[in-house]
């Protein structure tokens, strides 16, 4: 049976840390679906169409990676696309506390959906979408932090 992982996030923007989790996840899974979700607690900074286009471009040569947009519960969308796993990256203990809570709820919603956590590579751990947005907002160069070029 093919192992499919769903990698959800608002990805505002998708960083090199996110790309690293996808690339390392491919060692564990046959296919990864990157799910660009709507977070009702966040207002997007980068247009979702731009981010989706850039993520597609970054992984255009790998047919094991697909991208979807969604506005629903992550567990429901993962199951809809045939994923047995949710893939998440952890930079620190704060991420763990947040992600652990979400994984427990997802487990209640879909008992056969496992969450797999990968620890972020040390050199990428300081990168967060929040920091990248702030740098961009004030005109700093964000190319060292994202796997594509964005204006």
PDB file of C-alpha atoms in Angstrom, residues 8-126:
ATOM      1  CA  UNK A   8      -0.769  21.102   6.038  1.00  0.00           C
ATOM      2  CA  UNK A   9      -0.048  24.728   6.785  1.00  0.00           C
ATOM      3  CA  UNK A  10      -0.919  28.282   5.891  1.00  0.00           C
ATOM      4  CA  UNK A  11       2.552  28.562   4.331  1.00  0.00           C
ATOM      5  CA  UNK A  12       2.488  32.349   4.387  1.00  0.00           C
ATOM      6  CA  UNK A  13       5.143  32.020   3.024  1.00  0.00           C
ATOM      7  CA  UNK A  14       6.488  28.509   2.377  1.00  0.00           C
ATOM      8  CA  UNK A  15      10.047  28.578   3.732  1.00  0.00           C
ATOM      9  CA  UNK A  16      13.221  26.553   3.255  1.00  0.00           C
ATOM     10  CA  UNK A  17      12.325  24.880   6.543  1.00  0.00           C
ATOM     11  CA  UNK A  18       9.039  23.690   5.043  1.00  0.00           C
ATOM     12  CA  UNK A  19      10.840  22.492   1.909  1.00  0.00           C
ATOM     13  CA  UNK A  20      13.310  20.555   4.063  1.00  0.00           C
ATOM     14  CA  UNK A  21      10.463  18.759   5.861  1.00  0.00           C
ATOM     15  CA  UNK A  22       8.923  17.793   2.498  1.00  0.00           C
ATOM     16  CA  UNK A  23      12.231  16.556   1.082  1.00  0.00           C
ATOM     17  CA  UNK A  24      13.071  14.545   4.198  1.00  0.00           C
ATOM     18  CA  UNK A  25       9.496  13.285   4.378  1.00  0.00           C
ATOM     19  CA  UNK A  26       9.962  11.691   0.973  1.00  0.00           C
ATOM     20  CA  UNK A  27      12.369   9.245   2.625  1.00  0.00           C
ATOM     21  CA  UNK A  28       9.419   7.990   4.691  1.00  0.00           C
ATOM     22  CA  UNK A  29       6.453   8.417   2.361  1.00  0.00           C
ATOM     23  CA  UNK A  30       5.703   7.527  -1.251  1.00  0.00           C
ATOM     24  CA  UNK A  31       3.750  10.725  -1.821  1.00  0.00           C
ATOM     25  CA  UNK A  32       3.341  14.048  -0.022  1.00  0.00           C
ATOM     26  CA  UNK A  33       0.388  16.342  -0.545  1.00  0.00           C
ATOM     27  CA  UNK A  34       1.156  19.911   0.516  1.00  0.00           C
ATOM     28  CA  UNK A  35      -2.084  21.428   1.774  1.00  0.00           C
ATOM     29  CA  UNK A  36      -2.280  25.211   1.800  1.00  0.00           C
ATOM     30  CA  UNK A  37      -4.994  25.790   4.342  1.00  0.00           C
ATOM     31  CA  UNK A  38      -7.009  28.707   5.527  1.00  0.00           C
ATOM     32  CA  UNK A  39      -6.269  29.530   9.145  1.00  0.00           C
ATOM     33  CA  UNK A  40      -9.264  31.413  10.541  1.00  0.00           C
ATOM     34  CA  UNK A  41      -6.976  33.036  13.138  1.00  0.00           C
ATOM     35  CA  UNK A  42      -4.629  34.540  10.546  1.00  0.00           C
ATOM     36  CA  UNK A  43      -4.931  37.130   7.800  1.00  0.00           C
ATOM     37  CA  UNK A  44      -2.754  36.185   4.819  1.00  0.00           C
ATOM     38  CA  UNK A  45       0.170  38.429   3.921  1.00  0.00           C
ATOM     39  CA  UNK A  46       1.119  36.777   0.623  1.00  0.00           C
ATOM     40  CA  UNK A  47      -1.584  35.916  -1.905  1.00  0.00           C
ATOM     41  CA  UNK A  48      -2.405  32.220  -1.781  1.00  0.00           C
ATOM     42  CA  UNK A  49      -2.228  31.915  -5.596  1.00  0.00           C
ATOM     43  CA  UNK A  50       1.327  33.291  -5.578  1.00  0.00           C
ATOM     44  CA  UNK A  51       2.456  30.905  -2.848  1.00  0.00           C
ATOM     45  CA  UNK A  52       0.819  27.931  -4.553  1.00  0.00           C
ATOM     46  CA  UNK A  53       2.503  28.804  -7.862  1.00  0.00           C
ATOM     47  CA  UNK A  54       5.902  29.135  -6.204  1.00  0.00           C
ATOM     48  CA  UNK A  55       5.583  25.870  -4.266  1.00  0.00           C
ATOM     49  CA  UNK A  56       4.570  24.098  -7.492  1.00  0.00           C
ATOM     50  CA  UNK A  57       7.609  25.582  -9.212  1.00  0.00           C
ATOM     51  CA  UNK A  58       9.943  24.537  -6.413  1.00  0.00           C
ATOM     52  CA  UNK A  59       8.813  20.896  -6.707  1.00  0.00           C
ATOM     53  CA  UNK A  60       7.890  20.751 -10.408  1.00  0.00           C
ATOM     54  CA  UNK A  61      10.342  17.942 -11.139  1.00  0.00           C
ATOM     55  CA  UNK A  62       9.056  15.590  -8.438  1.00  0.00           C
ATOM     56  CA  UNK A  63       5.792  13.791  -9.277  1.00  0.00           C
ATOM     57  CA  UNK A  64       5.570  12.474  -5.696  1.00  0.00           C
ATOM     58  CA  UNK A  65       4.609  15.964  -4.494  1.00  0.00           C
ATOM     59  CA  UNK A  66       1.261  17.617  -5.141  1.00  0.00           C
ATOM     60  CA  UNK A  67      -0.302  20.819  -3.840  1.00  0.00           C
ATOM     61  CA  UNK A  68      -3.908  21.542  -2.870  1.00  0.00           C
ATOM     62  CA  UNK A  69      -5.695  24.517  -1.343  1.00  0.00           C
ATOM     63  CA  UNK A  70      -8.306  23.818   1.290  1.00  0.00           C
ATOM     64  CA  UNK A  71     -10.769  25.489   3.606  1.00  0.00           C
ATOM     65  CA  UNK A  72     -11.888  22.652   5.866  1.00  0.00           C
ATOM     66  CA  UNK A  73     -10.660  20.567   8.785  1.00  0.00           C
ATOM     67  CA  UNK A  74      -7.194  19.187   8.104  1.00  0.00           C
ATOM     68  CA  UNK A  75      -8.175  15.634   9.105  1.00  0.00           C
ATOM     69  CA  UNK A  76     -11.115  15.680   6.694  1.00  0.00           C
ATOM     70  CA  UNK A  77      -9.010  16.936   3.808  1.00  0.00           C
ATOM     71  CA  UNK A  78      -6.217  14.448   4.513  1.00  0.00           C
ATOM     72  CA  UNK A  79      -8.699  11.579   4.397  1.00  0.00           C
ATOM     73  CA  UNK A  80     -10.354  12.997   1.260  1.00  0.00           C
ATOM     74  CA  UNK A  81      -7.008  12.776  -0.560  1.00  0.00           C
ATOM     75  CA  UNK A  82      -6.227   9.301   0.750  1.00  0.00           C
ATOM     76  CA  UNK A  83      -3.506  10.267   3.214  1.00  0.00           C
ATOM     77  CA  UNK A  84      -2.814   7.943   6.123  1.00  0.00           C
ATOM     78  CA  UNK A  85      -0.390  10.387   7.741  1.00  0.00           C
ATOM     79  CA  UNK A  86      -0.161  14.055   8.617  1.00  0.00           C
ATOM     80  CA  UNK A  87       3.384  15.374   8.351  1.00  0.00           C
ATOM     81  CA  UNK A  88       4.511  18.257  10.559  1.00  0.00           C
ATOM     82  CA  UNK A  89       7.821  19.916  11.350  1.00  0.00           C
ATOM     83  CA  UNK A  90       8.937  20.932  14.824  1.00  0.00           C
ATOM     84  CA  UNK A  91      11.455  23.709  15.429  1.00  0.00           C
ATOM     85  CA  UNK A  92      11.240  23.836  19.214  1.00  0.00           C
ATOM     86  CA  UNK A  93       9.206  22.888  22.283  1.00  0.00           C
ATOM     87  CA  UNK A  94       6.699  25.663  21.623  1.00  0.00           C
ATOM     88  CA  UNK A  95       5.936  24.091  18.242  1.00  0.00           C
ATOM     89  CA  UNK A  96       5.610  20.710  19.955  1.00  0.00           C
ATOM     90  CA  UNK A  97       3.020  21.952  22.471  1.00  0.00           C
ATOM     91  CA  UNK A  98       0.918  23.514  19.709  1.00  0.00           C
ATOM     92  CA  UNK A  99       1.260  20.608  17.266  1.00  0.00           C
ATOM     93  CA  UNK A 100       0.667  17.966  19.926  1.00  0.00           C
ATOM     94  CA  UNK A 101      -2.716  19.464  20.773  1.00  0.00           C
ATOM     95  CA  UNK A 102      -3.723  19.587  17.112  1.00  0.00           C
ATOM     96  CA  UNK A 103      -2.550  16.009  16.538  1.00  0.00           C
ATOM     97  CA  UNK A 104      -4.675  14.768  19.450  1.00  0.00           C
ATOM     98  CA  UNK A 105      -7.784  16.412  18.008  1.00  0.00           C
ATOM     99  CA  UNK A 106      -7.004  15.065  14.530  1.00  0.00           C
ATOM    100  CA  UNK A 107      -6.677  11.613  16.070  1.00  0.00           C
ATOM    101  CA  UNK A 108     -10.167  11.955  17.570  1.00  0.00           C
ATOM    102  CA  UNK A 109     -11.562  13.060  14.196  1.00  0.00           C
ATOM    103  CA  UNK A 110      -9.856  10.285  12.218  1.00  0.00           C
ATOM    104  CA  UNK A 111      -8.623   7.346  14.305  1.00  0.00           C
ATOM    105  CA  UNK A 112      -6.558   5.847  11.479  1.00  0.00           C
ATOM    106  CA  UNK A 113      -4.738   9.100  10.644  1.00  0.00           C
ATOM    107  CA  UNK A 114      -1.275   9.204  12.252  1.00  0.00           C
ATOM    108  CA  UNK A 115       0.698  12.413  12.770  1.00  0.00           C
ATOM    109  CA  UNK A 116       4.422  12.176  12.099  1.00  0.00           C
ATOM    110  CA  UNK A 117       6.729  14.892  13.413  1.00  0.00           C
ATOM    111  CA  UNK A 118      10.122  15.648  11.914  1.00  0.00           C
ATOM    112  CA  UNK A 119      12.561  17.841  13.804  1.00  0.00           C
ATOM    113  CA  UNK A 120      13.678  20.815  11.748  1.00  0.00           C
ATOM    114  CA  UNK A 121      17.299  20.809  10.619  1.00  0.00           C
ATOM    115  CA  UNK A 122      19.297  22.947  13.104  1.00  0.00           C
ATOM    116  CA  UNK A 123      20.398  25.480  10.500  1.00  0.00           C
ATOM    117  CA  UNK A 124      16.758  26.057   9.477  1.00  0.00           C
ATOM    118  CA  UNK A 125      15.200  26.131  12.962  1.00  0.00           C
ATOM    119  CA  UNK A 126      15.347  29.944  13.348  1.00  0.00           C
TER     120      UNK A 126
END
